[in-house]
mmCIF file of C-alpha atoms in Angstrom:
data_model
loop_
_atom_site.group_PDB
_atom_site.id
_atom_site.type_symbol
_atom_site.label_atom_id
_atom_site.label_comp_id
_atom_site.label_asym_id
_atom_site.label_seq_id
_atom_site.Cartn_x
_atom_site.Cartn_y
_atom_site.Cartn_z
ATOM 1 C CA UNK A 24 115.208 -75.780 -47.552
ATOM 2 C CA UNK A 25 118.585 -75.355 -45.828
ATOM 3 C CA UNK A 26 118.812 -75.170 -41.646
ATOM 4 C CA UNK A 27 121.580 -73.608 -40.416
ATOM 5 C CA UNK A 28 122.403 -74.070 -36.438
ATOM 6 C CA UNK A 29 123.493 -71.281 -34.642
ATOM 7 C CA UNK A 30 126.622 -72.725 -32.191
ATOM 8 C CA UNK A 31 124.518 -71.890 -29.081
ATOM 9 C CA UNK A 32 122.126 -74.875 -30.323
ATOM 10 C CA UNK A 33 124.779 -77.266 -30.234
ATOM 11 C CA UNK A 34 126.408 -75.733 -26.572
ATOM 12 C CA UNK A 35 124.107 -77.165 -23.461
ATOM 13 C CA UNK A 36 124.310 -81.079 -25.923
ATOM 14 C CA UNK A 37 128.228 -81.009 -26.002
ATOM 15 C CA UNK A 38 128.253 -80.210 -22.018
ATOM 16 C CA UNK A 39 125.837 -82.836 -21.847
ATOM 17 C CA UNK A 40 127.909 -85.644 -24.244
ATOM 18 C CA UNK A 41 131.365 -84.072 -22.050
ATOM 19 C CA UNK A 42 130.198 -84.752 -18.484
ATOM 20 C CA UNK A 43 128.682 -88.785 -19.677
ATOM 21 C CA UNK A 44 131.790 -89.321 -21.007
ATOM 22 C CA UNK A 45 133.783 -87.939 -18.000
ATOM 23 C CA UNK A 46 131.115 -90.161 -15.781
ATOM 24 C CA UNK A 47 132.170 -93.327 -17.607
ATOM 25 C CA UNK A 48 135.971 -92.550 -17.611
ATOM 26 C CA UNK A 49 135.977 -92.126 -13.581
ATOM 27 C CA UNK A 50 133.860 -94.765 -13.070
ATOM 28 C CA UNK A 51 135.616 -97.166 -15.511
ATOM 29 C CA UNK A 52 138.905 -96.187 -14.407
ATOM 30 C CA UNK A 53 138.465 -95.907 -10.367
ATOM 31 C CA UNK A 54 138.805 -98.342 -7.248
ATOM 32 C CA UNK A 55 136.257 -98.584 -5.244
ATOM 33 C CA UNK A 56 136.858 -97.821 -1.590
ATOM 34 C CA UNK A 57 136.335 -101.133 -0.324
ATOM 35 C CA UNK A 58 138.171 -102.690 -3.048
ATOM 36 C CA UNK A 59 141.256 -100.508 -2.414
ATOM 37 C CA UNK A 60 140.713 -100.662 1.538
ATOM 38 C CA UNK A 61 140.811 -104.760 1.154
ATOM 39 C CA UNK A 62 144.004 -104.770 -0.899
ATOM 40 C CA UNK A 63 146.055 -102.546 1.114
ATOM 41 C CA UNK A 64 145.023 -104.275 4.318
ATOM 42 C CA UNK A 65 146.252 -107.364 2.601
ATOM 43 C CA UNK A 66 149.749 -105.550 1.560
ATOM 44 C CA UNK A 67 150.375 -104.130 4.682
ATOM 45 C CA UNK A 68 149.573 -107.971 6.660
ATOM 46 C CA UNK A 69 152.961 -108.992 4.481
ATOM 47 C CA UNK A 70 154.683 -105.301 5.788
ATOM 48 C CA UNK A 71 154.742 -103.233 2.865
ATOM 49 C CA UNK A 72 153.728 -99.426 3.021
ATOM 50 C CA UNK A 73 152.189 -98.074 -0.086
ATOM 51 C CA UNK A 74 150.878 -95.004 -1.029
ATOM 52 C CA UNK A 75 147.287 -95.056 -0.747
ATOM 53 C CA UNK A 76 146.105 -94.993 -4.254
ATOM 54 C CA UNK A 77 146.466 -97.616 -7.009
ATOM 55 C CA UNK A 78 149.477 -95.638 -9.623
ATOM 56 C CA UNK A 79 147.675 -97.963 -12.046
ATOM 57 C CA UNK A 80 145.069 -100.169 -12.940
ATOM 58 C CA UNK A 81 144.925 -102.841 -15.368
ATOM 59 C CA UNK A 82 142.662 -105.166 -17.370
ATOM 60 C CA UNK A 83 144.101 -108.619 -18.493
ATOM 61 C CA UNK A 84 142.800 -111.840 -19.624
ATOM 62 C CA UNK A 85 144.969 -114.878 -17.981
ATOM 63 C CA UNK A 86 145.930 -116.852 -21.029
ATOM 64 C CA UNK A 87 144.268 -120.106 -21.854
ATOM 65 C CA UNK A 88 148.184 -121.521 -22.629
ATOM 66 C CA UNK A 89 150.924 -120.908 -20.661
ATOM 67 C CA UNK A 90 154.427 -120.081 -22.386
ATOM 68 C CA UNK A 91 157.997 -120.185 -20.908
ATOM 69 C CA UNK A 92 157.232 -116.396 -19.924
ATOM 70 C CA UNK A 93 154.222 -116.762 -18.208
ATOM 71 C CA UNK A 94 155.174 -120.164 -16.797
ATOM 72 C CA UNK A 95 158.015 -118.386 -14.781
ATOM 73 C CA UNK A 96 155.789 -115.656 -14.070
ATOM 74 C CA UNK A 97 153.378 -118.288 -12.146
ATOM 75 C CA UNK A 98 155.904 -119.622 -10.322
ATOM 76 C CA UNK A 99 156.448 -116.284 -8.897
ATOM 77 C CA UNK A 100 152.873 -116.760 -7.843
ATOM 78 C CA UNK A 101 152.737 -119.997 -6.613
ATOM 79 C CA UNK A 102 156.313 -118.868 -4.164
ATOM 80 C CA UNK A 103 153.329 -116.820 -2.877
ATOM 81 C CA UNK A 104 151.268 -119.299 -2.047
ATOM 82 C CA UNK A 105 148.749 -118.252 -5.233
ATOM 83 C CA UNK A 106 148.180 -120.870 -8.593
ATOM 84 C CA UNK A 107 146.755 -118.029 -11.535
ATOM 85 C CA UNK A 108 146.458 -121.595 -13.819
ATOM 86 C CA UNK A 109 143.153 -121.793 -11.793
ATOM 87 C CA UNK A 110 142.283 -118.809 -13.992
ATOM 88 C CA UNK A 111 143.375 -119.290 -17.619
ATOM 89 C CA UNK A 112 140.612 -117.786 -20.106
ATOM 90 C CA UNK A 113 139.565 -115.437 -16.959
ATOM 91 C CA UNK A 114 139.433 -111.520 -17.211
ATOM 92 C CA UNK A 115 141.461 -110.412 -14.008
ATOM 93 C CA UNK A 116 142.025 -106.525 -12.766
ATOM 94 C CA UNK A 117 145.471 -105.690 -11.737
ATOM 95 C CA UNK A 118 146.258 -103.030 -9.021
ATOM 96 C CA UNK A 119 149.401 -101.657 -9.104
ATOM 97 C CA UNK A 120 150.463 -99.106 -5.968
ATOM 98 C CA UNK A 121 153.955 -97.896 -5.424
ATOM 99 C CA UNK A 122 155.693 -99.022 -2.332
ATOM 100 C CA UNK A 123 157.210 -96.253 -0.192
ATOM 101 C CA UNK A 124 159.359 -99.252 2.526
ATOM 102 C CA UNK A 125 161.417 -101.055 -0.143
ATOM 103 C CA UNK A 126 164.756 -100.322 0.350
ATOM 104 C CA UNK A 127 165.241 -99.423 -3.037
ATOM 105 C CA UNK A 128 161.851 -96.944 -2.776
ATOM 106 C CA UNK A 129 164.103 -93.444 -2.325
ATOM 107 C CA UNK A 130 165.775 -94.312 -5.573
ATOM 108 C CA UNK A 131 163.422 -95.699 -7.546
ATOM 109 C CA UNK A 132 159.841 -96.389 -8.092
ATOM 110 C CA UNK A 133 159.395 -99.992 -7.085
ATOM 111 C CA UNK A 134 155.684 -101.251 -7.179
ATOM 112 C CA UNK A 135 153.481 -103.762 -5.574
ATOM 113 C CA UNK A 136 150.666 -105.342 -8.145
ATOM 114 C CA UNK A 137 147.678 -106.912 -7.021
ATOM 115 C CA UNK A 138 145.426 -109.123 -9.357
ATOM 116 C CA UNK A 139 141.736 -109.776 -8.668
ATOM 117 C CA UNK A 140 139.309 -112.075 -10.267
ATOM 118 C CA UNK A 141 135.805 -111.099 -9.327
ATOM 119 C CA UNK A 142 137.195 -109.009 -6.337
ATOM 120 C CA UNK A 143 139.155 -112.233 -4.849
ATOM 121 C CA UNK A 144 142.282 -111.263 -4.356
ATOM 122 C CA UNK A 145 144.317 -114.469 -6.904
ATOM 123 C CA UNK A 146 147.818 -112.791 -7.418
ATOM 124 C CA UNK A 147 150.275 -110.191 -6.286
ATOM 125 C CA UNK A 148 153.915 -109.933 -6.839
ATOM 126 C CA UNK A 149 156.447 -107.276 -6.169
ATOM 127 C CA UNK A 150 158.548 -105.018 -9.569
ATOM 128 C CA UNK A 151 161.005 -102.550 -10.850
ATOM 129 C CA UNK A 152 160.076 -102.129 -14.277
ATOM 130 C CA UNK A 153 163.285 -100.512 -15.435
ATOM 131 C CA UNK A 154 166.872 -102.186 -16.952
ATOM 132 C CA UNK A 155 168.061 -103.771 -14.631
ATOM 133 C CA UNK A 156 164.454 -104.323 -13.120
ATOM 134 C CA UNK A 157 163.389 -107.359 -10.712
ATOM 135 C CA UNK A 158 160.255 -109.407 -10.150
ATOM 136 C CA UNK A 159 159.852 -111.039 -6.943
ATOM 137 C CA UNK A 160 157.014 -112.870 -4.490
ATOM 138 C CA UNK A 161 154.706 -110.880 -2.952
ATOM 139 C CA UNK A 162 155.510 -112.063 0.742
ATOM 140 C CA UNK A 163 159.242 -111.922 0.202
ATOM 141 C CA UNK A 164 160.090 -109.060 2.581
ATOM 142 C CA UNK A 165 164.530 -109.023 2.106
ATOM 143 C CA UNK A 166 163.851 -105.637 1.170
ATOM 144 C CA UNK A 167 161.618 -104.566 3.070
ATOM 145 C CA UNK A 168 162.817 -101.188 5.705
ATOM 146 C CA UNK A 169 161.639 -101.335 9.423
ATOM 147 C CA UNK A 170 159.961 -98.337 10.287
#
């Protein structure tokens, strides 16, 4: 014997299966409040303004060995006053948010990133991720606009 399902059977279980995924994509995919209330606190105690929302967030795992690349890249850090060879092996979260008091923030989008390891805040440095971009401490401020 042969069933055949009328579409209305499979309706109210697709709405169902839509709004779980939509759930997990939010929730996988979101800042917290408090999490996004500590990090721009901590931006805004070097002087950067950012908009208010992370433009994007991240998942990376620190690697175990460092290369040339990601040597220099942890100097950066340590300039900052932050070591991320404390962390190789460790899955971090990085918060990017677009800084709206770099002088070069009218022109072009210039972000701050944030990394977190188990909601400690272990990294942050400052970007332009276009040719010719720049990478740059955190809590160097030479272009940073008095309001």
């Amino acid at each position: 014997m042969i069933h055949y399902f009328k579409k209305q059977n499979l309706i109210i279980p697709t709405i169902i299966f839509s709004i779980i995924i939509l759930t997990v994509i939010i929730f996988t995919f979101s800042i917290d409040k408090n999490t996004n209330l500590k990090i721009i606190k901590y931006i805004e105690s070097i002087g950067w303004k950012v908009e208010q929302n992370p433009n994007d967030i991240s998942y990376y795992k620190i690697p175990v060995e460092f290369d040339e690349v990601f040597n220099t890249y942890n100097n950066i850090q340590q300039k900052a006053g932050f070591d991320l060879s404390k962390y190789k092996g460790k899955n971090v979260v990085s918060y990017s948010y677009k800084i709206i008091n770099h002088r070069y923030s009218n022109t072009n989008s210039v972000y701050v990133t944030i990394l977190l390891y188990k909601g400690e805040i272990i990294g942050g440095e400052i970007s332009l991720n276009q040719n010719p971009g720049f990478i740059y401490e955190i809590n160097n401020i030479k272009d940073l606009i008095s309001s």
